């Protein structure tokens, strides 16, 4: 039972970060919450003994996707319904 | 208020459905294991790679990796085509 | 818009380390967890770090788009070429013709737990390198192209 404690913590963090991604009106904060979601799900993959998937998720989900979304936000607008 | 109630009840039904299904699963012991046993038993001598994941991805399932590389290539070609006009200073021609 | 001197120095120090770590993941793809796709993604993350830390015009001086696109094309063509080379040995497409042959990447591997030798696994390391080069060039050039559109818009 004691070895399931970090897994339960990671799952609670996943749910919280997913709800935060849905909740934020500031798109930059929402993107950072999505990056936190990617990082936590890569941690979950590592706990479930899939290090291949964990490496690619941490590199692409938490690194590159966040950078691409931030570039897209700089080109458009920071809040919903605003057009730069 | 009624809307919230309907949403909560439907979420509870969906969560109960997936929860019952997840509790019935036998985690870590799949039912049909012929292919897995073959890969685990013969993968090391047939491909010579200690990493079984890479042996499956790059040798037994090589066509899958070929398709994945092609999909990545096509996506990057799409991005390059989308931003090429802006870079050269050309304008879109109106009909 | 370039960032402060601290960020630029940290990016300068971290970029070779990330490059070496990614190339390690690519080269040891048949021994340790990882492979071509994961290693290329790690190297592209290092490229994104440099692109974020520096100006767009400064970065394009030595991180050229033509070179990265050429890497992408070279990786895909090399991957298909390694697969097609099996036809010259009288085997099917994607057959692992180098394993156990005694030449390069051709040392036979015993069954079970062993220490691991870099010179094994036949065509798998060649395909790892091809896919790693392709993903490195591709994922870096996506960020460069998007940033070039941003510079042109002027915001």
mmCIF file of C-alpha atoms in Angstrom:
data_model
loop_
_atom_site.group_PDB
_atom_site.id
_atom_site.type_symbol
_atom_site.label_atom_id
_atom_site.label_comp_id
_atom_site.label_asym_id
_atom_site.label_seq_id
_atom_site.Cartn_x
_atom_site.Cartn_y
_atom_site.Cartn_z
ATOM 1 C CA UNK A 1 0.000 0.000 0.000
ATOM 2 C CA UNK A 2 2.849 2.369 0.803
ATOM 3 C CA UNK A 3 4.215 2.160 -2.733
ATOM 4 C CA UNK A 4 0.945 3.462 -4.162
ATOM 5 C CA UNK A 5 1.148 6.768 -2.267
ATOM 6 C CA UNK A 6 3.237 8.679 -4.919
ATOM 7 C CA UNK A 7 0.989 7.310 -7.650
ATOM 8 C CA UNK A 8 -2.132 8.591 -5.879
ATOM 9 C CA UNK A 9 -0.478 11.983 -5.335
ATOM 10 C CA UNK A 10 0.458 12.206 -9.027
ATOM 11 C CA UNK A 11 -3.092 11.297 -10.065
ATOM 12 C CA UNK A 12 -4.579 13.968 -7.771
ATOM 13 C CA UNK A 13 -2.136 16.499 -9.263
ATOM 14 C CA UNK A 14 -3.180 15.400 -12.770
ATOM 15 C CA UNK A 15 -6.857 16.051 -12.028
ATOM 16 C CA UNK A 16 -6.090 19.421 -10.421
ATOM 17 C CA UNK A 17 -3.916 20.599 -13.330
ATOM 18 C CA UNK A 18 -6.506 19.446 -15.897
ATOM 19 C CA UNK A 19 -9.251 21.411 -14.107
ATOM 20 C CA UNK A 20 -6.942 24.453 -13.915
ATOM 21 C CA UNK A 21 -6.260 24.226 -17.652
ATOM 22 C CA UNK A 22 -10.003 24.286 -18.237
ATOM 23 C CA UNK A 23 -10.657 27.047 -15.703
ATOM 24 C CA UNK A 24 -8.123 29.791 -16.526
ATOM 25 C CA UNK A 25 -9.227 32.720 -18.670
ATOM 26 C CA UNK A 26 -5.603 33.871 -19.089
ATOM 27 C CA UNK A 27 -4.317 31.659 -21.900
ATOM 28 C CA UNK A 28 -0.676 31.879 -20.792
ATOM 29 C CA UNK A 29 -1.583 30.482 -17.382
ATOM 30 C CA UNK A 30 -3.682 27.788 -19.057
ATOM 31 C CA UNK A 31 -0.705 26.769 -21.192
ATOM 32 C CA UNK A 32 1.544 26.571 -18.144
ATOM 33 C CA UNK A 33 -1.059 24.368 -16.451
ATOM 34 C CA UNK A 34 -1.074 22.138 -19.546
ATOM 35 C CA UNK A 35 2.717 21.901 -19.310
ATOM 36 C CA UNK A 36 2.367 20.868 -15.662
ATOM 37 C CA UNK A 37 -0.137 18.225 -16.801
ATOM 38 C CA UNK A 38 2.381 16.887 -19.345
ATOM 39 C CA UNK A 39 5.143 16.787 -16.741
ATOM 40 C CA UNK A 40 2.957 14.946 -14.244
ATOM 41 C CA UNK A 41 1.786 12.426 -16.832
ATOM 42 C CA UNK A 42 5.399 11.740 -17.779
ATOM 43 C CA UNK A 43 6.087 11.097 -14.076
ATOM 44 C CA UNK A 44 3.135 8.717 -14.078
ATOM 45 C CA UNK A 45 4.541 6.874 -17.103
ATOM 46 C CA UNK A 46 7.836 6.544 -15.261
ATOM 47 C CA UNK A 47 6.088 5.114 -12.190
ATOM 48 C CA UNK A 48 4.285 2.613 -14.438
ATOM 49 C CA UNK A 49 7.713 1.473 -15.768
ATOM 50 C CA UNK A 50 7.563 2.898 -19.303
ATOM 51 C CA UNK A 51 10.681 5.124 -19.490
ATOM 52 C CA UNK A 52 10.558 5.382 -23.305
ATOM 53 C CA UNK A 53 7.171 7.048 -23.260
ATOM 54 C CA UNK A 54 8.209 9.161 -20.267
ATOM 55 C CA UNK A 55 11.211 10.605 -22.129
ATOM 56 C CA UNK A 56 9.231 11.470 -25.254
ATOM 57 C CA UNK A 57 6.328 12.907 -23.232
ATOM 58 C CA UNK A 58 8.654 15.096 -21.153
ATOM 59 C CA UNK A 59 10.509 16.353 -24.228
ATOM 60 C CA UNK A 60 7.573 16.957 -26.558
ATOM 61 C CA UNK A 61 4.640 17.572 -24.226
ATOM 62 C CA UNK A 62 6.319 19.664 -21.573
ATOM 63 C CA UNK A 63 8.982 21.329 -23.723
ATOM 64 C CA UNK A 64 8.156 21.777 -27.371
ATOM 65 C CA UNK A 65 4.364 22.034 -27.208
ATOM 66 C CA UNK A 66 4.570 24.725 -24.541
ATOM 67 C CA UNK A 67 7.056 26.722 -26.628
ATOM 68 C CA UNK A 68 4.884 26.452 -29.758
ATOM 69 C CA UNK A 69 1.760 27.511 -27.857
ATOM 70 C CA UNK A 70 3.572 30.498 -26.328
ATOM 71 C CA UNK A 71 4.721 31.601 -29.805
ATOM 72 C CA UNK A 72 1.127 31.274 -31.037
ATOM 73 C CA UNK A 73 -0.101 33.390 -28.104
ATOM 74 C CA UNK A 74 2.427 36.117 -28.871
ATOM 75 C CA UNK A 75 1.109 36.183 -32.429
ATOM 76 C CA UNK A 76 -2.567 36.393 -31.442
ATOM 77 C CA UNK A 77 -3.873 37.535 -28.088
ATOM 78 C CA UNK A 78 -3.402 36.709 -24.444
ATOM 79 C CA UNK A 79 -7.042 36.562 -23.367
ATOM 80 C CA UNK A 80 -10.024 34.768 -24.821
ATOM 81 C CA UNK A 81 -12.027 36.775 -27.363
ATOM 82 C CA UNK A 82 -9.226 39.291 -27.868
ATOM 83 C CA UNK A 83 -7.632 39.606 -31.294
ATOM 84 C CA UNK A 84 -4.201 41.078 -30.610
ATOM 85 C CA UNK B 1 -29.273 24.268 -10.259
ATOM 86 C CA UNK B 2 -31.117 21.580 -12.171
ATOM 87 C CA UNK B 3 -28.465 21.690 -14.861
ATOM 88 C CA UNK B 4 -25.732 21.146 -12.274
ATOM 89 C CA UNK B 5 -27.683 18.231 -10.820
ATOM 90 C CA UNK B 6 -28.088 16.576 -14.218
ATOM 91 C CA UNK B 7 -24.378 17.079 -14.949
ATOM 92 C CA UNK B 8 -23.348 15.649 -11.573
ATOM 93 C CA UNK B 9 -25.564 12.593 -11.944
ATOM 94 C CA UNK B 10 -24.305 11.898 -15.476
ATOM 95 C CA UNK B 11 -20.672 12.325 -14.343
ATOM 96 C CA UNK B 12 -21.311 9.908 -11.471
ATOM 97 C CA UNK B 13 -22.830 7.336 -13.855
ATOM 98 C CA UNK B 14 -19.869 7.603 -16.241
ATOM 99 C CA UNK B 15 -17.360 7.374 -13.368
ATOM 100 C CA UNK B 16 -19.148 4.346 -11.938
ATOM 101 C CA UNK B 17 -19.161 2.665 -15.364
ATOM 102 C CA UNK B 18 -15.419 3.113 -15.897
ATOM 103 C CA UNK B 19 -14.654 2.327 -12.247
ATOM 104 C CA UNK B 20 -16.461 -1.006 -12.339
ATOM 105 C CA UNK B 21 -14.737 -1.846 -15.637
ATOM 106 C CA UNK B 22 -11.320 -0.888 -14.228
ATOM 107 C CA UNK B 23 -11.817 -2.960 -11.083
ATOM 108 C CA UNK B 24 -12.612 -6.027 -13.166
ATOM 109 C CA UNK B 25 -9.388 -5.801 -15.169
ATOM 110 C CA UNK B 26 -6.535 -8.146 -14.385
ATOM 111 C CA UNK B 27 -3.636 -5.719 -14.462
ATOM 112 C CA UNK B 28 -0.339 -7.096 -15.742
ATOM 113 C CA UNK B 29 -1.664 -10.467 -16.875
ATOM 114 C CA UNK B 30 -3.297 -10.222 -20.315
ATOM 115 C CA UNK B 31 -5.408 -13.053 -21.620
ATOM 116 C CA UNK B 32 -3.904 -13.571 -25.093
ATOM 117 C CA UNK B 33 -0.102 -13.813 -24.808
ATOM 118 C CA UNK B 34 1.122 -15.734 -27.879
ATOM 119 C CA UNK B 35 2.615 -12.691 -29.648
ATOM 120 C CA UNK B 36 4.168 -11.286 -26.454
ATOM 121 C CA UNK B 37 5.777 -14.615 -25.617
ATOM 122 C CA UNK B 38 7.215 -14.885 -29.109
ATOM 123 C CA UNK B 39 8.707 -11.384 -28.966
ATOM 124 C CA UNK B 40 10.156 -11.856 -25.492
ATOM 125 C CA UNK B 41 11.621 -15.274 -26.278
ATOM 126 C CA UNK B 42 13.031 -14.688 -29.769
ATOM 127 C CA UNK B 43 13.553 -10.933 -29.940
ATOM 128 C CA UNK B 44 17.014 -10.924 -28.445
ATOM 129 C CA UNK B 45 18.517 -13.502 -30.790
ATOM 130 C CA UNK B 46 16.690 -12.374 -33.911
ATOM 131 C CA UNK B 47 17.406 -8.651 -33.664
ATOM 132 C CA UNK B 48 20.397 -8.643 -31.316
ATOM 133 C CA UNK B 49 19.157 -5.685 -29.314
ATOM 134 C CA UNK B 50 18.854 -5.839 -25.554
ATOM 135 C CA UNK B 51 16.147 -3.198 -25.484
ATOM 136 C CA UNK B 52 12.991 -5.078 -26.353
ATOM 137 C CA UNK B 53 11.009 -1.902 -27.073
ATOM 138 C CA UNK B 54 13.437 -0.807 -29.773
ATOM 139 C CA UNK B 55 13.526 -4.323 -31.178
ATOM 140 C CA UNK B 56 9.765 -4.266 -31.652
ATOM 141 C CA UNK B 57 9.543 -0.665 -32.890
ATOM 142 C CA UNK B 58 12.447 -0.740 -35.348
ATOM 143 C CA UNK B 59 12.526 -4.359 -36.472
ATOM 144 C CA UNK B 60 9.345 -6.351 -35.951
ATOM 145 C CA UNK B 61 7.125 -3.324 -36.551
ATOM 146 C CA UNK B 62 9.358 -1.392 -38.932
ATOM 147 C CA UNK B 63 6.527 -0.332 -41.203
ATOM 148 C CA UNK B 64 4.865 1.387 -38.271
ATOM 149 C CA UNK B 65 7.962 3.511 -37.677
ATOM 150 C CA UNK B 66 8.155 4.284 -41.388
ATOM 151 C CA UNK B 67 4.598 5.591 -41.306
ATOM 152 C CA UNK B 68 5.325 7.622 -38.178
ATOM 153 C CA UNK B 69 8.357 9.266 -39.805
ATOM 154 C CA UNK B 70 6.329 10.036 -42.918
ATOM 155 C CA UNK B 71 3.542 11.606 -40.870
ATOM 156 C CA UNK B 72 6.084 13.806 -39.033
ATOM 157 C CA UNK B 73 7.652 14.814 -42.346
ATOM 158 C CA UNK B 74 4.274 15.740 -43.833
ATOM 159 C CA UNK B 75 3.341 17.808 -40.790
ATOM 160 C CA UNK B 76 6.566 19.786 -40.963
ATOM 161 C CA UNK B 77 6.103 20.310 -44.691
ATOM 162 C CA UNK B 78 2.663 21.722 -43.885
ATOM 163 C CA UNK B 79 4.098 24.175 -41.334
ATOM 164 C CA UNK B 80 6.810 25.231 -43.783
ATOM 165 C CA UNK B 81 4.257 25.818 -46.547
ATOM 166 C CA UNK B 82 2.088 27.868 -44.207
ATOM 167 C CA UNK B 83 4.857 30.250 -43.140
ATOM 168 C CA UNK B 84 6.820 30.424 -46.385
ATOM 169 C CA UNK B 85 4.879 33.286 -47.945
ATOM 170 C CA UNK B 86 5.240 35.534 -44.933
ATOM 171 C CA UNK B 87 8.976 35.045 -44.894
ATOM 172 C CA UNK B 88 9.738 36.047 -48.464
ATOM 173 C CA UNK B 89 7.679 39.224 -48.337
ATOM 174 C CA UNK B 90 5.389 38.025 -51.124
ATOM 175 C CA UNK B 91 1.715 38.828 -51.070
ATOM 176 C CA UNK B 92 -1.204 36.514 -51.622
ATOM 177 C CA UNK B 93 -2.733 37.067 -55.029
ATOM 178 C CA UNK B 94 -6.419 37.927 -54.949
ATOM 179 C CA UNK B 95 -8.608 36.492 -57.615
ATOM 180 C CA UNK C 1 13.947 40.560 -27.967
ATOM 181 C CA UNK C 2 16.840 38.824 -26.260
ATOM 182 C CA UNK C 3 16.731 37.768 -22.668
ATOM 183 C CA UNK C 4 19.102 38.750 -19.868
ATOM 184 C CA UNK C 5 22.760 37.804 -19.635
ATOM 185 C CA UNK C 6 22.058 35.149 -16.983
ATOM 186 C CA UNK C 7 19.615 33.297 -19.239
ATOM 187 C CA UNK C 8 21.953 33.527 -22.234
ATOM 188 C CA UNK C 9 24.940 32.187 -20.274
ATOM 189 C CA UNK C 10 22.862 29.356 -18.834
ATOM 190 C CA UNK C 11 21.639 28.457 -22.328
ATOM 191 C CA UNK C 12 25.212 28.505 -23.644
ATOM 192 C CA UNK C 13 26.329 26.128 -20.905
ATOM 193 C CA UNK C 14 23.295 23.844 -21.080
ATOM 194 C CA UNK C 15 23.056 23.456 -24.850
ATOM 195 C CA UNK C 16 26.144 21.187 -25.348
ATOM 196 C CA UNK C 17 25.078 19.063 -22.365
ATOM 197 C CA UNK C 18 21.589 18.575 -23.813
ATOM 198 C CA UNK C 19 23.117 17.808 -27.219
ATOM 199 C CA UNK C 20 25.400 15.136 -25.791
ATOM 200 C CA UNK C 21 22.593 13.628 -23.715
ATOM 201 C CA UNK C 22 20.310 13.417 -26.751
ATOM 202 C CA UNK C 23 23.024 11.851 -28.880
ATOM 203 C CA UNK C 24 23.652 9.364 -26.058
ATOM 204 C CA UNK C 25 19.973 8.406 -26.061
ATOM 205 C CA UNK C 26 20.073 7.975 -29.859
ATOM 206 C CA UNK C 27 23.308 5.958 -29.895
ATOM 207 C CA UNK C 28 22.331 3.661 -27.022
ATOM 208 C CA UNK C 29 18.818 3.165 -28.344
ATOM 209 C CA UNK C 30 19.227 -0.587 -28.615
ATOM 210 C CA UNK C 31 20.640 -0.997 -25.098
ATOM 211 C CA UNK C 32 18.897 1.442 -22.765
ATOM 212 C CA UNK C 33 15.405 3.004 -22.781
ATOM 213 C CA UNK C 34 15.045 5.538 -25.533
ATOM 214 C CA UNK C 35 15.642 5.533 -29.240
ATOM 215 C CA UNK C 36 15.724 7.772 -32.252
ATOM 216 C CA UNK C 37 12.492 9.640 -31.666
ATOM 217 C CA UNK C 38 13.139 10.335 -27.978
ATOM 218 C CA UNK C 39 16.733 11.455 -28.505
ATOM 219 C CA UNK C 40 15.771 13.750 -31.373
ATOM 220 C CA UNK C 41 13.032 15.300 -29.262
ATOM 221 C CA UNK C 42 15.510 15.940 -26.437
ATOM 222 C CA UNK C 43 17.935 17.675 -28.819
ATOM 223 C CA UNK C 44 15.075 19.744 -30.259
ATOM 224 C CA UNK C 45 14.241 20.852 -26.712
ATOM 225 C CA UNK C 46 17.810 22.160 -26.403
ATOM 226 C CA UNK C 47 17.362 24.034 -29.674
ATOM 227 C CA UNK C 48 14.143 25.550 -28.340
ATOM 228 C CA UNK C 49 16.057 26.712 -25.249
ATOM 229 C CA UNK C 50 18.628 28.536 -27.388
ATOM 230 C CA UNK C 51 15.909 30.025 -29.598
ATOM 231 C CA UNK C 52 14.056 31.343 -26.548
ATOM 232 C CA UNK C 53 17.195 32.764 -24.939
ATOM 233 C CA UNK C 54 18.500 34.631 -27.996
ATOM 234 C CA UNK C 55 17.108 36.921 -30.643
ATOM 235 C CA UNK C 56 15.642 35.422 -33.806
ATOM 236 C CA UNK C 57 18.212 37.120 -36.052
ATOM 237 C CA UNK C 58 21.123 36.021 -33.846
ATOM 238 C CA UNK C 59 19.904 32.437 -33.782
ATOM 239 C CA UNK C 60 19.437 32.138 -37.522
ATOM 240 C CA UNK C 61 23.082 33.075 -37.985
ATOM 241 C CA UNK C 62 24.231 29.649 -36.876
ATOM 242 C CA UNK C 63 21.034 27.565 -36.618
ATOM 243 C CA UNK C 64 20.165 27.669 -40.288
ATOM 244 C CA UNK C 65 16.811 26.590 -41.654
ATOM 245 C CA UNK C 66 18.303 25.042 -44.788
ATOM 246 C CA UNK C 67 20.621 22.818 -42.752
ATOM 247 C CA UNK C 68 17.791 21.656 -40.502
ATOM 248 C CA UNK C 69 15.470 20.919 -43.430
ATOM 249 C CA UNK C 70 18.330 19.040 -45.088
ATOM 250 C CA UNK C 71 18.784 17.008 -41.902
ATOM 251 C CA UNK C 72 15.112 16.100 -41.968
ATOM 252 C CA UNK C 73 15.200 14.981 -45.594
ATOM 253 C CA UNK C 74 18.484 13.106 -45.058
ATOM 254 C CA UNK C 75 17.042 11.259 -42.070
ATOM 255 C CA UNK C 76 13.919 10.084 -43.883
ATOM 256 C CA UNK C 77 15.812 9.086 -47.044
ATOM 257 C CA UNK C 78 18.441 7.278 -44.966
ATOM 258 C CA UNK C 79 15.769 5.404 -43.042
ATOM 259 C CA UNK C 80 14.092 4.205 -46.234
ATOM 260 C CA UNK C 81 17.517 3.497 -47.791
ATOM 261 C CA UNK C 82 18.601 1.241 -44.928
ATOM 262 C CA UNK C 83 15.331 -0.635 -45.344
ATOM 263 C CA UNK C 84 15.708 -0.865 -49.122
ATOM 264 C CA UNK C 85 19.302 -2.117 -48.864
ATOM 265 C CA UNK C 86 17.925 -5.442 -47.658
ATOM 266 C CA UNK C 87 16.661 -6.055 -51.207
ATOM 267 C CA UNK C 88 20.293 -6.114 -52.368
ATOM 268 C CA UNK C 89 20.955 -9.002 -49.963
ATOM 269 C CA UNK C 90 18.064 -10.986 -51.403
ATOM 270 C CA UNK C 91 15.773 -10.449 -48.419
ATOM 271 C CA UNK C 92 12.502 -8.649 -47.850
ATOM 272 C CA UNK C 93 11.996 -4.965 -47.141
ATOM 273 C CA UNK C 94 13.171 -4.000 -43.614
ATOM 274 C CA UNK C 95 14.929 -7.321 -43.039
ATOM 275 C CA UNK C 96 17.664 -7.089 -40.427
ATOM 276 C CA UNK C 97 20.527 -8.252 -42.645
ATOM 277 C CA UNK C 98 23.425 -7.170 -40.411
ATOM 278 C CA UNK C 99 22.636 -9.075 -37.235
ATOM 279 C CA UNK C 100 25.024 -11.916 -36.422
ATOM 280 C CA UNK C 101 27.058 -11.307 -39.566
ATOM 281 C CA UNK C 102 30.279 -10.427 -37.737
ATOM 282 C CA UNK C 103 30.733 -7.094 -39.526
ATOM 283 C CA UNK C 104 29.690 -3.683 -38.204
ATOM 284 C CA UNK C 105 26.893 -3.890 -35.591
ATOM 285 C CA UNK C 106 26.992 -7.644 -36.082
ATOM 286 C CA UNK C 107 28.107 -9.303 -32.837
ATOM 287 C CA UNK C 108 25.672 -12.044 -31.787
ATOM 288 C CA UNK C 109 23.883 -11.575 -28.477
ATOM 289 C CA UNK C 110 23.244 -14.391 -25.982
ATOM 290 C CA UNK C 111 19.760 -14.965 -24.633
ATOM 291 C CA UNK C 112 19.037 -13.546 -21.220
ATOM 292 C CA UNK C 113 20.535 -10.823 -19.062
ATOM 293 C CA UNK C 114 23.925 -9.614 -20.366
ATOM 294 C CA UNK C 115 26.101 -6.573 -19.973
ATOM 295 C CA UNK C 116 25.285 -5.063 -23.361
ATOM 296 C CA UNK C 117 27.637 -4.303 -26.230
ATOM 297 C CA UNK C 118 27.350 -1.207 -28.413
ATOM 298 C CA UNK C 119 28.391 -3.123 -31.533
ATOM 299 C CA UNK C 120 25.265 -5.274 -31.807
ATOM 300 C CA UNK C 121 21.738 -5.236 -33.167
ATOM 301 C CA UNK C 122 22.310 -5.008 -36.923
ATOM 302 C CA UNK C 123 20.349 -2.308 -38.695
ATOM 303 C CA UNK C 124 18.582 -1.059 -35.562
ATOM 304 C CA UNK C 125 21.283 1.531 -34.600
ATOM 305 C CA UNK C 126 21.458 2.798 -38.196
ATOM 306 C CA UNK C 127 17.694 3.333 -38.236
ATOM 307 C CA UNK C 128 17.959 4.945 -34.793
ATOM 308 C CA UNK C 129 20.472 7.464 -36.107
ATOM 309 C CA UNK C 130 18.375 8.182 -39.197
ATOM 310 C CA UNK C 131 15.186 8.793 -37.213
ATOM 311 C CA UNK C 132 17.105 10.826 -34.615
ATOM 312 C CA UNK C 133 18.545 13.153 -37.261
ATOM 313 C CA UNK C 134 15.114 13.533 -38.849
ATOM 314 C CA UNK C 135 13.309 14.373 -35.606
ATOM 315 C CA UNK C 136 16.112 16.752 -34.539
ATOM 316 C CA UNK C 137 15.858 18.775 -37.742
ATOM 317 C CA UNK C 138 12.090 18.594 -38.019
ATOM 318 C CA UNK C 139 11.036 19.645 -34.550
ATOM 319 C CA UNK C 140 13.593 22.468 -34.433
ATOM 320 C CA UNK C 141 12.584 23.866 -37.798
ATOM 321 C CA UNK C 142 8.912 23.977 -36.740
ATOM 322 C CA UNK C 143 9.762 26.455 -33.963
ATOM 323 C CA UNK C 144 12.015 28.456 -36.294
ATOM 324 C CA UNK C 145 9.296 28.733 -38.930
ATOM 325 C CA UNK C 146 6.671 29.815 -36.405
ATOM 326 C CA UNK C 147 9.062 32.414 -34.968
ATOM 327 C CA UNK C 148 9.808 33.704 -38.477
ATOM 328 C CA UNK C 149 6.076 34.299 -39.003
ATOM 329 C CA UNK C 150 6.024 36.153 -35.680
ATOM 330 C CA UNK C 151 8.939 38.389 -36.691
ATOM 331 C CA UNK C 152 7.267 39.224 -39.981
ATOM 332 C CA UNK C 153 4.054 40.249 -38.238
ATOM 333 C CA UNK C 154 6.045 42.615 -36.041
ATOM 334 C CA UNK C 155 4.654 41.764 -32.608
#
